[in-house]
CSV table of C-alpha atoms in Angstrom, one decimal:
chain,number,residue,atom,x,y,z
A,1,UNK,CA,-137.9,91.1,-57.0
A,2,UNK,CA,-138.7,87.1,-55.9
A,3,UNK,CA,-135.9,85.3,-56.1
A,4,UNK,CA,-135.8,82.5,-58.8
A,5,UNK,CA,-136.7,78.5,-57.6
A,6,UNK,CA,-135.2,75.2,-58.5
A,7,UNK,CA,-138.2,73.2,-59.7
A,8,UNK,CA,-136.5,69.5,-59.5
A,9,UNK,CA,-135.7,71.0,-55.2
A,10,UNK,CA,-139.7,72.7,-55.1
A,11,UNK,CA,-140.8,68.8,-56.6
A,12,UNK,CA,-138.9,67.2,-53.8
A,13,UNK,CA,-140.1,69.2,-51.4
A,14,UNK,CA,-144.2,69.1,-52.6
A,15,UNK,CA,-143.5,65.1,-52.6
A,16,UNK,CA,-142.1,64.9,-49.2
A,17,UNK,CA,-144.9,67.6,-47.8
A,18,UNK,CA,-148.1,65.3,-49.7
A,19,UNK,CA,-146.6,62.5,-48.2
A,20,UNK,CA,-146.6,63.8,-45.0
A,21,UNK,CA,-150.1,64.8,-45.2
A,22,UNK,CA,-151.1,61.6,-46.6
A,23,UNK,CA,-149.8,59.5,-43.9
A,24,UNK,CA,-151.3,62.1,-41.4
A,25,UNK,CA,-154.9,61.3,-42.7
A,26,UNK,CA,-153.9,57.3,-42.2
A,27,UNK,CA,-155.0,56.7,-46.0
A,28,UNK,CA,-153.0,54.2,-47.9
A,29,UNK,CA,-151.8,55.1,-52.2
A,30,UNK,CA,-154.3,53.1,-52.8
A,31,UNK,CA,-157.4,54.5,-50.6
A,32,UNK,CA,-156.2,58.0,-51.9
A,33,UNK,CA,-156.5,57.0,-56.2
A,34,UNK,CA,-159.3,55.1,-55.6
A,35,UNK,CA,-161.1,58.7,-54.5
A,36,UNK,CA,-159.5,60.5,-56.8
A,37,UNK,CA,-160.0,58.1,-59.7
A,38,UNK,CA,-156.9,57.4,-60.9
A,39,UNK,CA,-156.1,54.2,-62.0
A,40,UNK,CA,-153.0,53.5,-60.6
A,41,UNK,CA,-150.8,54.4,-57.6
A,42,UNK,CA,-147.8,55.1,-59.8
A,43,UNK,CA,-148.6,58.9,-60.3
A,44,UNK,CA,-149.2,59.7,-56.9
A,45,UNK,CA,-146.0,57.4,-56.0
A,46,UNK,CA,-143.9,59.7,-58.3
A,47,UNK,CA,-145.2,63.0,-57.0
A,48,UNK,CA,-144.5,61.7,-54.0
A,49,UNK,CA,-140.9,61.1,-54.9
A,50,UNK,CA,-140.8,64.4,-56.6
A,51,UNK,CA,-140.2,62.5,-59.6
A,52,UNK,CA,-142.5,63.9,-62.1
A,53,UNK,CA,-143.6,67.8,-62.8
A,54,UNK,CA,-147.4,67.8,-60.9
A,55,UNK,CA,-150.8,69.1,-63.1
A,56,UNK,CA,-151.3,71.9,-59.8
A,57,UNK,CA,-155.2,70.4,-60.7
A,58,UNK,CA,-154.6,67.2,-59.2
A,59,UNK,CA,-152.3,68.9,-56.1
A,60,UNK,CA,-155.9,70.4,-55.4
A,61,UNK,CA,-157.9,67.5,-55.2
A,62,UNK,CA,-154.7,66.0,-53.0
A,63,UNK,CA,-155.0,69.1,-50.4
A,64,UNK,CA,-158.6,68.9,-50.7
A,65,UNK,CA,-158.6,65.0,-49.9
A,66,UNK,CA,-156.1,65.7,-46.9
A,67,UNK,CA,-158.3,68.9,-45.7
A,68,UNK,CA,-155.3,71.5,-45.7
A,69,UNK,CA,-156.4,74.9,-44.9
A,70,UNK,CA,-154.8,77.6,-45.1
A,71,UNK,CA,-152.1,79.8,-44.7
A,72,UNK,CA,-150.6,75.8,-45.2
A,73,UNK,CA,-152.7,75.1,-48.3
A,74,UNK,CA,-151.7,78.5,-50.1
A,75,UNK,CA,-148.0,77.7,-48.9
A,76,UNK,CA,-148.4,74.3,-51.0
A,77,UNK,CA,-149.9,76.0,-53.8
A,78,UNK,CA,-147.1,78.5,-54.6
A,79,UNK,CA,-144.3,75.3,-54.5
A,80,UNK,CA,-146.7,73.4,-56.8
A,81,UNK,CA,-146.2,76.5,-59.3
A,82,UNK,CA,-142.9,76.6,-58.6
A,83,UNK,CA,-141.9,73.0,-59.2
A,84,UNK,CA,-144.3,72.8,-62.3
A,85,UNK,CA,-142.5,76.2,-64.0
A,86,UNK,CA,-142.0,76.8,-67.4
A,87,UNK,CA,-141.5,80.7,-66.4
A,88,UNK,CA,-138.4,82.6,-68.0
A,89,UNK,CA,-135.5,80.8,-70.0
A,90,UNK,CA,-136.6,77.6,-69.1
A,91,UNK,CA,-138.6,77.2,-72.2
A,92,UNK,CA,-135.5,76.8,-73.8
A,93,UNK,CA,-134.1,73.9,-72.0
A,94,UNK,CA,-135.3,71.5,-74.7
A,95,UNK,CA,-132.3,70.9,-76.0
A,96,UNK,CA,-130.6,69.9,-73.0
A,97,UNK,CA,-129.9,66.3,-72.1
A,98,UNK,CA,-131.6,65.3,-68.7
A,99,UNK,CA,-128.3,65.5,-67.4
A,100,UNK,CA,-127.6,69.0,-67.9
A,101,UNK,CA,-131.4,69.6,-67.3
A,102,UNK,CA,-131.0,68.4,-63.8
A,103,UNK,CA,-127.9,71.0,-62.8
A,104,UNK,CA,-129.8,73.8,-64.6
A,105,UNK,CA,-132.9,73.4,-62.4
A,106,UNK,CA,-130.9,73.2,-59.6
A,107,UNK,CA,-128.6,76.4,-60.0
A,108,UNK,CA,-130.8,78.4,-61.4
A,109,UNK,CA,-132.6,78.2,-58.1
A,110,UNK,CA,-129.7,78.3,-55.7
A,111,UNK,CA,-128.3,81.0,-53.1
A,112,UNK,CA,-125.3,79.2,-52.6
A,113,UNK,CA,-122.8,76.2,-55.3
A,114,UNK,CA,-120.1,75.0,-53.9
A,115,UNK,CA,-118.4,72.3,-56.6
A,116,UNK,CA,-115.5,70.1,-55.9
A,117,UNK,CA,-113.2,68.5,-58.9
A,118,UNK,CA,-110.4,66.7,-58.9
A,119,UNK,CA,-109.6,66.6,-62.9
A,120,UNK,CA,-111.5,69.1,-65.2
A,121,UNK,CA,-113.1,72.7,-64.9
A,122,UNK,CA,-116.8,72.6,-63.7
A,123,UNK,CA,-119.6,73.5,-66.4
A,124,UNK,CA,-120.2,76.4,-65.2
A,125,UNK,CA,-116.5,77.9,-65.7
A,126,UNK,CA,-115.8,76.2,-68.8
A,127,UNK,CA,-115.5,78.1,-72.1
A,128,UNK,CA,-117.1,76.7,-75.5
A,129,UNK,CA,-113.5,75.5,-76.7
A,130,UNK,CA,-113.2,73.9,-73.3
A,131,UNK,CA,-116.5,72.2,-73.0
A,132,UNK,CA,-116.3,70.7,-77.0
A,133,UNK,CA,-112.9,69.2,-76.1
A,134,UNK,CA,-114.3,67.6,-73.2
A,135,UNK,CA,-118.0,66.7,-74.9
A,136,UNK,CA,-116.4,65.3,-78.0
A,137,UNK,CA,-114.5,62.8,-76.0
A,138,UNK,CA,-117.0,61.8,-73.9
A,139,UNK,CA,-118.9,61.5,-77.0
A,140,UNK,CA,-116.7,58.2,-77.7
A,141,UNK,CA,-118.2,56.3,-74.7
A,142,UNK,CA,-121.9,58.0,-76.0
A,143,UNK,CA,-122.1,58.4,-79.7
A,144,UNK,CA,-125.7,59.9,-79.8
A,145,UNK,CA,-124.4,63.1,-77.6
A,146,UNK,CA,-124.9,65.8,-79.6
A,147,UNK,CA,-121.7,68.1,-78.8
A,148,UNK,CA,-123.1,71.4,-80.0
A,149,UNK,CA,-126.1,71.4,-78.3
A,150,UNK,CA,-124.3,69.9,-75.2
A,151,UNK,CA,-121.6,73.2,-75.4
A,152,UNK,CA,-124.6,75.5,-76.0
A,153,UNK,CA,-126.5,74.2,-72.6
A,154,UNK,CA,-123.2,75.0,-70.5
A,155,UNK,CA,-123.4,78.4,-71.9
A,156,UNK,CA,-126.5,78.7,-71.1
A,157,UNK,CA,-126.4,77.5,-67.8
A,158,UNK,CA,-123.5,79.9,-67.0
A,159,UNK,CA,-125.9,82.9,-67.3
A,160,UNK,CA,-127.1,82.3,-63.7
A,161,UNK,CA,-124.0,83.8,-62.6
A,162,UNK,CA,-124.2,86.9,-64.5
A,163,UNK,CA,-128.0,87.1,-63.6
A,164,UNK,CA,-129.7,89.9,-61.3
A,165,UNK,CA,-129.4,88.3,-57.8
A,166,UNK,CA,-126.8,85.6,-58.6
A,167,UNK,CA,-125.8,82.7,-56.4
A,168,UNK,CA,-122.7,83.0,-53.9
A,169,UNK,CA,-120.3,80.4,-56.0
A,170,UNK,CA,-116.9,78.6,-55.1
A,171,UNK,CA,-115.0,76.2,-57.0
A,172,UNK,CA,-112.7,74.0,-55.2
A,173,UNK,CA,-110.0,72.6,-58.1
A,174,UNK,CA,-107.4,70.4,-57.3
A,175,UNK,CA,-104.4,71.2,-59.3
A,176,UNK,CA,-104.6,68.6,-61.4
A,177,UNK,CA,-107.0,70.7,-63.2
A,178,UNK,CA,-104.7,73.3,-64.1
A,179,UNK,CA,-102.7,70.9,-66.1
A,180,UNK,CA,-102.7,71.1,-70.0
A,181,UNK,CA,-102.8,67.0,-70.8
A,182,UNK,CA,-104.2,66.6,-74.1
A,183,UNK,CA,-106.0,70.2,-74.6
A,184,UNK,CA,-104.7,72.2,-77.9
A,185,UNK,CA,-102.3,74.9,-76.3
A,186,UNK,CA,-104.5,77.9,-76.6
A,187,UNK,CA,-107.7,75.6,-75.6
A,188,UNK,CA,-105.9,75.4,-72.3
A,189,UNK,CA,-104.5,78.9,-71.8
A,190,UNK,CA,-108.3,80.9,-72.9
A,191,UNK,CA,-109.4,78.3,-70.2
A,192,UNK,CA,-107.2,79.4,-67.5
A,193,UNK,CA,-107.4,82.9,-68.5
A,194,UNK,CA,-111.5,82.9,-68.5
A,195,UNK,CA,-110.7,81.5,-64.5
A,196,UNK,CA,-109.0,83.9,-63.8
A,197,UNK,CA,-111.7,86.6,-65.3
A,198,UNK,CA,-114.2,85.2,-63.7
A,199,UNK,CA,-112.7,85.9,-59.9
A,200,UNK,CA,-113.5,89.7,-60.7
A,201,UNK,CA,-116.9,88.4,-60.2
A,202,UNK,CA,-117.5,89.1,-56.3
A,203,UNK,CA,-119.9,86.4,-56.1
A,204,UNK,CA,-117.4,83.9,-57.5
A,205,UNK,CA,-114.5,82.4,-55.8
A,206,UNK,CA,-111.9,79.8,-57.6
A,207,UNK,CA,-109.6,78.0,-54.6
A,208,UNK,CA,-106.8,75.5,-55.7
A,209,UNK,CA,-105.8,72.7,-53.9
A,210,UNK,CA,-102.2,72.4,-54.4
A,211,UNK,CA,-100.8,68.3,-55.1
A,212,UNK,CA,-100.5,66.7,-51.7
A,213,UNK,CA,-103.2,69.0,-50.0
A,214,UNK,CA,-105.6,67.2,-48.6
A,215,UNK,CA,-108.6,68.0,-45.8
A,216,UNK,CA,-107.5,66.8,-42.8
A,217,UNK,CA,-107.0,63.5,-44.7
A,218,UNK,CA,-109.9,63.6,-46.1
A,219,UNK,CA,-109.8,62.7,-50.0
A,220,UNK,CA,-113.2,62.9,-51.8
A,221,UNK,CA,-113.6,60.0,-54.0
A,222,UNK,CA,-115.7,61.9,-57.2
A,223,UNK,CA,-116.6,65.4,-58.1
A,224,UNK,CA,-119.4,66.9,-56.0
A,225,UNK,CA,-121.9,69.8,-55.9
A,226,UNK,CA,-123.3,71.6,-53.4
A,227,UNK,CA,-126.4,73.5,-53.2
A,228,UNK,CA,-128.7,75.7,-50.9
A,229,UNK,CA,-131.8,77.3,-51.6
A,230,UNK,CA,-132.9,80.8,-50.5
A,231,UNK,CA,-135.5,79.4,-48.9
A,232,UNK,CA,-134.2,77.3,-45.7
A,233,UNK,CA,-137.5,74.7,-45.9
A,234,UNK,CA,-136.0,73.6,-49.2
A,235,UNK,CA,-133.6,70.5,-48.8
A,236,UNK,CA,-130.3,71.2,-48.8
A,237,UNK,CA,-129.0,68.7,-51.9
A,238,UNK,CA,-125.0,67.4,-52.8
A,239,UNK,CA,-124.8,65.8,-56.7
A,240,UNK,CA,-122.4,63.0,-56.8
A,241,UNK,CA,-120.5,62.9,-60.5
A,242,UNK,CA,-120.3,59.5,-61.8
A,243,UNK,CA,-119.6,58.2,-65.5
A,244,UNK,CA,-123.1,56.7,-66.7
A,245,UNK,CA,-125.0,58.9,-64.0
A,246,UNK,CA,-125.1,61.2,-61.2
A,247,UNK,CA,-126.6,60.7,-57.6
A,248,UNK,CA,-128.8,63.2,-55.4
A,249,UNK,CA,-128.6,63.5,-51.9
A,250,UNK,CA,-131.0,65.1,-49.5
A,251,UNK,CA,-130.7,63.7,-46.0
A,252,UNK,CA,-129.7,65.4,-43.7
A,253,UNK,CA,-127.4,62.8,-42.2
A,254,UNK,CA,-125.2,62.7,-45.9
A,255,UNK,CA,-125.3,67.1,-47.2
A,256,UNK,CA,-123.7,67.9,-43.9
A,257,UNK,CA,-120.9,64.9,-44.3
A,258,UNK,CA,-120.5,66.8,-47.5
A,259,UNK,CA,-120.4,69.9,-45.3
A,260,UNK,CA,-117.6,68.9,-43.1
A,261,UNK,CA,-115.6,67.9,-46.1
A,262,UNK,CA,-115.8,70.8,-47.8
A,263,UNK,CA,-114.7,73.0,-44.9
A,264,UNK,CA,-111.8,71.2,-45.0
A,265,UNK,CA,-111.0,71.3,-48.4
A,266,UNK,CA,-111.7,75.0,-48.5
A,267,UNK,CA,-109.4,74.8,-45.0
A,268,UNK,CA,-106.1,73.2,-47.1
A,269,UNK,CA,-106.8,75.2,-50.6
A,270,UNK,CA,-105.1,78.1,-51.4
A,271,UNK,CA,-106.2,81.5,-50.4
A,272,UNK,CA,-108.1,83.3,-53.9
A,273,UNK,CA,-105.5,85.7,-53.9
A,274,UNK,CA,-103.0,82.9,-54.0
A,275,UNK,CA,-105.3,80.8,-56.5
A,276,UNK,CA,-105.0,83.6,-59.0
A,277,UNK,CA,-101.1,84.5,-58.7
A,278,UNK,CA,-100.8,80.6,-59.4
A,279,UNK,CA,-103.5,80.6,-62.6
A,280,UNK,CA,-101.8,83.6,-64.4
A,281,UNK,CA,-98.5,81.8,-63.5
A,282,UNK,CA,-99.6,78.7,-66.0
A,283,UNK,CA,-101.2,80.7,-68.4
A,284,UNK,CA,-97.6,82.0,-69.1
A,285,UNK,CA,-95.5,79.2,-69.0
């Protein structure tokens, strides 16, 4: 059975492959349009960038402009298909905001999620109750949210890890998140219970880091996420979590920082045995 892709990582990596081609043949965005007919350089600028899901017609007339044979030009073909897929449940991300979208094309292609936070359980170990606590107050900064369909998308995007084939996952939560603050009581209790449920998973792994703990010093400054694809020609990627929007990162240079630092979180946590003894603890305070 394949294993599934992450269109928004297969877009990135088509861009940065064209791109390469393009500059190999010497021709300019310009020069390369102008044969193709297109009247501006935007579109090939943004599936350059991997912005923007490519027509696999017009990846054609880019492979046949740059003279890729193959094996290289059937290698190209199958990411094009890849990063323009509508195979599966992805139909049914409509609903989604582009937010949400972004994660869910990004797990659902992933071998390997590692998340860091400092303050709330990550989307895809939150339970409905959880995530419309959280939604509705964000809501206040964002009044055109809408929460439902926002609580739906998280439980849809938690099916990847109940899947056939599902990614290796850890969550790194400082123990902050284990606190109740302003949840309704049994809110914050089903949440810690559905944590510690979900360790039965073999594929999923919870680590606390206990108040004080840090990596070697090292204190992350936001929530992160890292991901790695099952094929090792797809870029590595880390998403920064910000307030108004998140950040991707793809060089090199910045996914192993992100690396580093979460060996040594992972190096100061709390062993998953330990993690658990600590979760059922809270939940019966």
């Amino acid at each position: 059975m394949p294993l599934p892709t992450s269109p928004v990582i297969r877009r990135a990596r088509l861009g940065a492959e064209l791109r390469q081609l393009r500059r190999r043949e010497a021709l300019t965005l310009e020069q390369v349009c102008d044969r193709l007919g297109w009247a501006s350089t935007s579109k090939l600028s943004r599936i350059e960038l991997g912005q923007s899901r490519p027509d696999l017609a017009d990846v054609l007339d880019l492979l046949d402009i740059y003279k890729v044979p193959s094996p290289a030009r059937d290698e190209l073909i199958v990411i094009a298909r890849d990063a323009a897929t509508s195979r599966g449940w992805w139909k049914t991300l409509g609903e989604m905001s582009e937010r949400q979208r972004t994660y869910a094309e990004l797990e659902a292609g992933a071998a390997d999620i590692v998340e860091y936070q400092p303050a709330i359980v990550p989307g895809l170990l939150q339970t409905p109750a959880y995530a419309r606590v959280l939604v509705a107050a964000g809501a206040q900064l964002t009044p055109e949210v809408d929460v439902e369909a926002e609580v739906r998308a998280r439980a849809l995007r938690q099916e990847v890890l109940r899947r056939a084939y599902p990614p290796r996952y850890t969550a790194v939560l400082a123990e902050a998140v284990c606190d109740r603050g302003d949840l309704p009581d049994e809110v914050w209790r089903e949440q810690l219970r559905h944590l510690v449920a979900v360790t039965g998973l073999s594929h999923v792994t919870v680590r606390l880091l206990p108040r004080g703990a840090a990596g070697g010093g090292l204190h992350p400054l936001t929530p992160y996420s890292c991901y790695a694809f099952p094929d090792p020609a797809d870029p590595r990627t880390v998403m920064l979590e910000a307030l108004t929007t998140d950040v991707r990162l793809a060089t090199v240079l910045d996914v192993d920082r992100y690396q580093r630092m979460t060996e040594a979180l992972l190096a100061a946590a709390l062993s998953p045995e330990e993690t658990v003894t600590v979760l059922a603890r809270r939940v019966g305070e």
